[in-house]
Amino acid sequence: MGGIQKKKYERGSVTNYITRNKARKKLQLSLPDFRRLCILKGIYPHEPKHKKKVNKGSTAARTFYLLKDIRFLLHEPIVGKFRDYKVFVRKLKKAYGKTEWTAVERLKENKPAYKLDHIVKERYPSFIDALRDIDDALCMGFLFSTFARTGKCHVQTIQLCRRLTVEWMNYVIASRALRKVFISIKGIYYQAEVMGQLVTWLVPYQFSHDHPTDVDYRVMATFTELYTTLLGFINFRLYHSLNLVYPPKLDIKAESELKEEDDEDYAMNSESYLEKLSSLSTSLARVVSTAEEEEAELDKFPVEEEDLETMEAREKEQKQQEAQKKLFEGIKMFLNREVPRESLAFLIRCFGGEVSWDTSVCIGSTYKVTDETITHQIVDRPNIDKQYINRYYIQPQWVYDCVNAKLLLPVEDYFLGVTLPPHLSPFVEEKDGDYVPPEKLKIMALQRGEKPAIDDEEEEEEEDDEEEEEDDDDDDDDEEVEEKNLKKIEEQRYQGKSLPVKVTAGKVKVDNPARLEQEEKAEEKRLAIMMMKKKEKYLYDKIMFGKKRKIREANKLTAKRKAHDDAEKSKKKKTRK
């Protein structure tokens, strides 16, 4: 039979993919430029289902991209800018080689630059889409803002990241959007609710970085380039939603309070304004003053297909959130030199508290340590020489635990020199059957408004000692009482008296209806399990096995905790003796 002969590897899935080298040649870009373009445009390699077919029978390791993605990149304006930059570098090298300094200056003035605004708009069609993807941008921004000004990264990038992250923190303070915080080994995790979206980010500790050699900083810098553009757009929109001036400016009243004689000692005039903003101790200027703003209460209408109970639950949750936003209102704190200033100032200001520090620590302190209106002083040392009677001296963990518990915890557990309670993660939500630490149970009781059981170890130890002494006395008393009773019975027998035997009327045993109902339900469940099909029974057994395993793990953890507590008690007893 005649006909067109089908050639191999010219139809089907082979035509949908292209190798990295072919894609690079098609775009006429070097490998680093191709990588940069793919990162900026959000194009990633794909693993074909039948790799051998797509690879034309070869089993060699190759990176594949979708052909439609590469065709999409052909019309990208940035590709032209990359080529222009290549030409610019070649001309610059030539001018340097010929020592034509006028040409060098002229070329530097006309250096090709590109903007990523259109890419941000293209990748995030709506503002909510951008907010959902802001987590990585914030993490990268905070990381780069802590970098030292070395050759690993451009100084301008570090300064830009610092400015954008400070703007973000000031917005979170102004909107009081922070919800959770957790101190970990990697850094401090924060979670804020911005326009109904939960945003979680990680802030590294302020330590000097030992840059690892196996990290490609060029790739990270490309991501940062995109993220800084995205953050700039988001900050602009968020500030305008709160009627704040952007770029942020300090409130005129607050700025006049912050003007000090020693401002020049802290930073240069060009940097002092950013330093004042990054101190996070003052409010920001608004487009319209707060006096002119009208706070109108919105009418509350029930949502379609919403019960009265769910509506009440939603209102209750809103009230709790409002109360949480005013957690530190009326509290005036002072931070000692040794505590993490930025993190604590951010937290305290997010929940309506006032905060200050020593003038030698940072610019922006609002009051001194001698101020008698200070209610709490945050200290991270075993003791302090000069103490004021009218304030609490507590460790920094109290602030973090109060934020997570959504209430002011008792300060007695956080005094100087006291062993701190464990710092529980607010991101862990226990389900039925999971192990719940006793500290969490105590906080839950406080949230419900109950007074938790007194767990003072000293009282327990005293009770244990008293019980041991009482047990010995009780044993002797019991023996004496038994002997007396036996003697009385024997005497009555010898005298011929009848023993006092009474007949009491029988009582009707009342059936417990709750217990009967439980028994009926258990029987129904047993019968239902018996009637199950083989497949359903297998699935049910697997579910029950998982639940039992969870319970076993929880029991193990409770036993471990009990053993640990007993060991701690015995240690304390030994030290006392």
Coordinates of C-alpha atoms in Angstrom, one line a residue, residues 293-567:
E293 CA -11.7 60.9 59.3
E294 CA -15.2 59.6 60.2
E295 CA -15.4 56.2 61.6
A296 CA -18.8 55.0 60.4
E297 CA -20.1 51.6 61.7
L298 CA -21.2 49.3 58.9
D299 CA -24.7 47.8 59.0
K300 CA -24.6 44.1 59.8
F301 CA -26.6 41.8 57.6
P302 CA -26.7 38.0 57.7
V303 CA -25.0 36.3 54.8
E304 CA -27.1 34.0 52.6
E305 CA -27.6 30.5 54.0
E306 CA -26.0 31.5 57.3
D307 CA -27.6 30.5 60.6
L308 CA -28.0 32.7 63.6
E309 CA -25.4 30.6 65.5
T310 CA -22.7 30.9 62.9
M311 CA -23.4 34.7 62.7
E312 CA -23.0 35.0 66.5
A313 CA -19.8 32.9 66.4
R314 CA -18.4 35.2 63.7
E315 CA -19.3 38.3 65.8
K316 CA -17.7 36.7 68.8
E317 CA -14.5 36.0 66.9
Q318 CA -14.4 39.6 65.6
K319 CA -14.7 40.9 69.2
Q320 CA -11.9 38.7 70.3
Q321 CA -9.7 40.0 67.4
E322 CA -10.5 43.6 68.4
A323 CA -9.6 42.8 72.0
Q324 CA -6.3 41.2 70.9
K325 CA -5.4 44.3 68.9
K326 CA -5.5 46.3 72.1
L327 CA -3.6 43.7 74.1
F328 CA -0.8 46.1 75.3
E329 CA -2.8 49.3 75.4
G330 CA -2.0 51.3 78.6
I331 CA 1.2 49.4 79.1
K332 CA 4.5 51.3 78.9
M333 CA 7.6 49.2 78.4
F334 CA 11.3 49.9 78.5
L335 CA 13.8 47.6 76.8
N336 CA 17.3 47.0 78.2
R337 CA 20.4 47.0 76.0
E338 CA 20.7 43.2 75.8
V339 CA 17.2 42.3 74.4
P340 CA 16.4 42.1 70.7
R341 CA 15.1 45.7 70.2
E342 CA 13.6 45.6 66.8
S343 CA 11.5 42.4 67.3
L344 CA 10.2 43.5 70.7
A345 CA 9.4 47.1 69.6
F346 CA 7.6 45.7 66.5
L347 CA 5.4 43.3 68.7
I348 CA 4.6 45.9 71.4
R349 CA 3.6 48.6 68.9
C350 CA 1.5 46.1 66.9
F351 CA -0.7 45.6 70.0
G352 CA -1.0 49.2 71.1
G353 CA 1.7 49.4 73.7
E354 CA 4.3 52.2 74.2
V355 CA 8.0 51.3 74.0
S356 CA 11.4 53.0 74.5
W357 CA 15.0 52.1 75.1
D358 CA 18.4 53.6 76.0
T359 CA 19.5 56.5 73.7
S360 CA 22.9 54.7 73.2
V361 CA 21.1 51.6 71.7
C362 CA 19.3 53.2 68.7
I363 CA 17.8 56.5 67.5
G364 CA 14.1 57.0 68.2
S365 CA 13.8 56.4 72.0
T366 CA 10.8 58.3 73.4
Y367 CA 11.3 58.3 77.2
K368 CA 14.1 57.4 79.6
V369 CA 14.5 54.6 82.1
T370 CA 13.9 57.0 85.0
D371 CA 10.3 57.7 83.8
E372 CA 8.0 56.7 86.7
T373 CA 5.1 55.8 84.4
I374 CA 6.9 52.7 83.0
T375 CA 4.9 49.6 83.9
H376 CA 7.2 46.8 82.6
Q377 CA 11.0 46.6 82.0
I378 CA 12.2 43.9 79.7
V379 CA 15.5 42.5 81.0
D380 CA 17.5 39.4 79.9
R381 CA 20.1 39.1 82.7
P382 CA 20.0 37.2 86.0
N383 CA 19.6 40.4 88.1
I384 CA 19.7 44.2 87.9
D385 CA 21.3 46.6 90.3
K386 CA 18.9 49.5 90.5
Q387 CA 15.2 48.5 90.6
Y388 CA 12.1 50.6 90.8
I389 CA 9.2 49.5 93.0
N390 CA 6.4 50.6 90.6
R391 CA 7.3 48.3 87.6
Y392 CA 7.7 44.6 86.8
Y393 CA 11.1 43.3 85.7
I394 CA 10.4 40.5 83.3
Q395 CA 12.2 38.4 80.6
P396 CA 11.5 39.0 76.9
Q397 CA 9.6 35.7 76.4
W398 CA 6.6 37.2 78.3
V399 CA 5.8 39.5 75.3
Y400 CA 5.9 36.7 72.8
D401 CA 3.8 34.3 74.9
C402 CA 1.2 37.0 75.6
V403 CA 0.8 37.6 71.9
N404 CA 0.2 33.9 71.2
A405 CA -2.1 33.4 74.2
K406 CA -4.1 36.5 73.2
L407 CA -4.1 37.7 76.8
L408 CA -1.8 39.1 79.4
L409 CA -0.2 36.1 81.2
P410 CA 0.8 36.2 84.9
V411 CA 4.2 37.9 85.2
E412 CA 5.3 35.6 88.1
D413 CA 6.5 32.9 85.7
Y414 CA 8.8 35.4 83.8
F415 CA 10.6 37.2 86.6
L416 CA 14.4 37.6 86.5
G417 CA 16.3 34.4 87.3
V418 CA 13.1 32.2 87.1
T419 CA 13.2 29.1 84.8
L420 CA 10.9 30.0 81.9
P421 CA 8.0 27.9 80.8
P422 CA 8.3 26.3 77.4
H423 CA 7.7 28.6 74.4
L424 CA 4.9 26.8 72.5
S425 CA 4.4 27.1 68.8
P426 CA 1.1 28.9 67.9
F427 CA 1.3 27.2 64.4
V428 CA 0.6 23.8 65.9
E429 CA -3.1 23.0 66.3
E430 CA -3.9 19.9 68.3
K431 CA -6.7 17.6 67.2
D432 CA -8.7 15.0 69.1
G433 CA -6.5 12.4 70.6
D434 CA -3.3 14.4 70.2
Y435 CA -1.0 15.1 73.1
V436 CA -1.6 18.6 74.6
P437 CA 1.2 19.9 76.9
P438 CA 0.1 21.0 80.4
E439 CA 1.2 24.5 79.8
K440 CA -1.1 24.7 76.8
L441 CA -4.0 23.4 78.9
K442 CA -3.2 26.1 81.5
I443 CA -3.3 28.8 78.8
M444 CA -6.6 27.4 77.4
A445 CA -8.1 27.6 80.9
L446 CA -7.0 31.2 81.2
Q447 CA -8.6 32.0 77.8
R448 CA -11.9 30.5 79.0
G449 CA -11.7 32.7 82.0
E450 CA -11.1 29.8 84.4
K451 CA -8.6 29.8 87.2
P452 CA -6.2 26.9 86.4
A453 CA -5.3 24.4 89.1
I454 CA -2.4 25.6 91.4
D455 CA 0.6 23.8 90.2
D456 CA 3.1 25.2 92.7
E457 CA 5.8 22.6 93.1
E458 CA 6.7 23.8 96.6
E459 CA 3.2 23.3 97.8
E460 CA 3.0 19.8 96.2
E461 CA 6.4 18.9 97.8
E462 CA 5.2 20.1 101.2
E463 CA 2.0 18.1 100.8
D464 CA 4.0 15.0 99.8
D465 CA 6.1 15.3 103.0
E466 CA 3.1 15.8 105.2
E467 CA 1.3 12.8 103.6
E468 CA 4.3 10.6 104.3
E469 CA 4.3 11.6 107.9
E470 CA 0.5 11.2 108.2
D471 CA 0.5 7.8 106.6
D472 CA 2.7 6.4 109.4
D473 CA 0.4 8.0 112.0
D474 CA -2.7 6.7 110.2
D475 CA -1.4 3.1 110.2
D476 CA -0.9 3.1 114.0
D477 CA -4.4 4.7 114.6
D478 CA -6.1 2.1 112.3
E479 CA -4.6 -0.8 114.2
E480 CA -5.7 0.6 117.6
V481 CA -9.3 1.2 116.3
E482 CA -9.5 -2.4 115.0
E483 CA -8.3 -3.8 118.3
K484 CA -10.9 -1.9 120.3
N485 CA -13.7 -3.0 118.0
L486 CA -12.7 -6.7 118.3
K487 CA -12.5 -6.4 122.1
K488 CA -16.0 -4.9 122.2
I489 CA -17.5 -7.8 120.1
E490 CA -15.8 -10.4 122.3
E491 CA -17.1 -8.8 125.5
Q492 CA -20.7 -8.8 124.1
R493 CA -20.5 -12.5 123.2
Y494 CA -19.3 -13.4 126.8
Q495 CA -22.1 -11.4 128.4
G496 CA -24.7 -13.3 126.1
K497 CA -26.0 -10.2 124.5
S498 CA -27.2 -10.4 121.0
L499 CA -25.2 -8.6 118.4
P500 CA -26.7 -5.5 116.9
V501 CA -28.1 -6.7 113.6
K502 CA -30.4 -4.4 111.6
V503 CA -32.6 -5.1 108.7
T504 CA -33.0 -2.2 106.3
A505 CA -35.5 -1.7 103.5
G506 CA -34.3 -2.4 100.0
K507 CA -33.9 0.4 97.6
V508 CA -35.0 0.4 94.0
K509 CA -32.0 0.5 91.6
V510 CA -32.6 3.3 89.1
D511 CA -31.3 2.7 85.6
N512 CA -29.1 5.4 84.3
P513 CA -30.7 6.5 80.9
A514 CA -27.4 8.0 79.6
R515 CA -25.6 4.7 80.2
L516 CA -28.4 2.7 78.5
E517 CA -28.2 5.0 75.5
Q518 CA -24.5 4.6 75.3
E519 CA -24.8 0.8 75.4
E520 CA -27.5 0.9 72.6
K521 CA -25.2 3.1 70.4
A522 CA -22.2 0.8 71.0
E523 CA -24.4 -2.2 70.0
E524 CA -25.6 -0.4 66.8
K525 CA -22.0 0.4 65.9
R526 CA -20.9 -3.2 66.4
L527 CA -23.7 -4.5 64.2
A528 CA -23.0 -1.8 61.5
I529 CA -19.3 -2.9 61.4
M530 CA -20.4 -6.5 61.0
M531 CA -22.6 -5.6 58.0
M532 CA -19.8 -3.7 56.2
K533 CA -18.5 -4.9 52.9
K534 CA -14.9 -6.3 52.8
K535 CA -13.5 -3.1 51.1
E536 CA -15.3 -0.8 53.5
K537 CA -14.2 -2.9 56.5
Y538 CA -10.5 -2.7 55.3
L539 CA -10.8 1.1 55.1
Y540 CA -12.5 1.4 58.5
D541 CA -9.8 -0.8 60.1
K542 CA -7.1 1.4 58.6
I543 CA -8.8 4.6 60.0
M544 CA -9.1 3.0 63.5
F545 CA -5.5 1.8 63.4
G546 CA -4.4 5.4 62.7
K547 CA -6.5 6.7 65.6
K548 CA -5.1 4.1 68.0
R549 CA -1.5 4.8 66.9
K550 CA -2.2 8.5 67.6
I551 CA -3.5 7.7 71.1
R552 CA -0.5 5.4 71.8
E553 CA 1.9 8.2 70.8
A554 CA 0.0 10.7 73.0
N555 CA 0.1 8.3 75.9
K556 CA 3.9 7.8 75.4
L557 CA 4.4 11.6 75.5
T558 CA 2.3 12.0 78.7
A559 CA 4.3 9.2 80.3
K560 CA 7.6 10.9 79.3
R561 CA 6.4 14.2 80.7
K562 CA 5.3 12.6 84.0
A563 CA 8.7 10.9 84.3
H564 CA 10.5 14.2 83.6
D565 CA 8.4 16.1 86.2
D566 CA 9.0 13.4 88.8
A567 CA 12.7 13.6 88.1

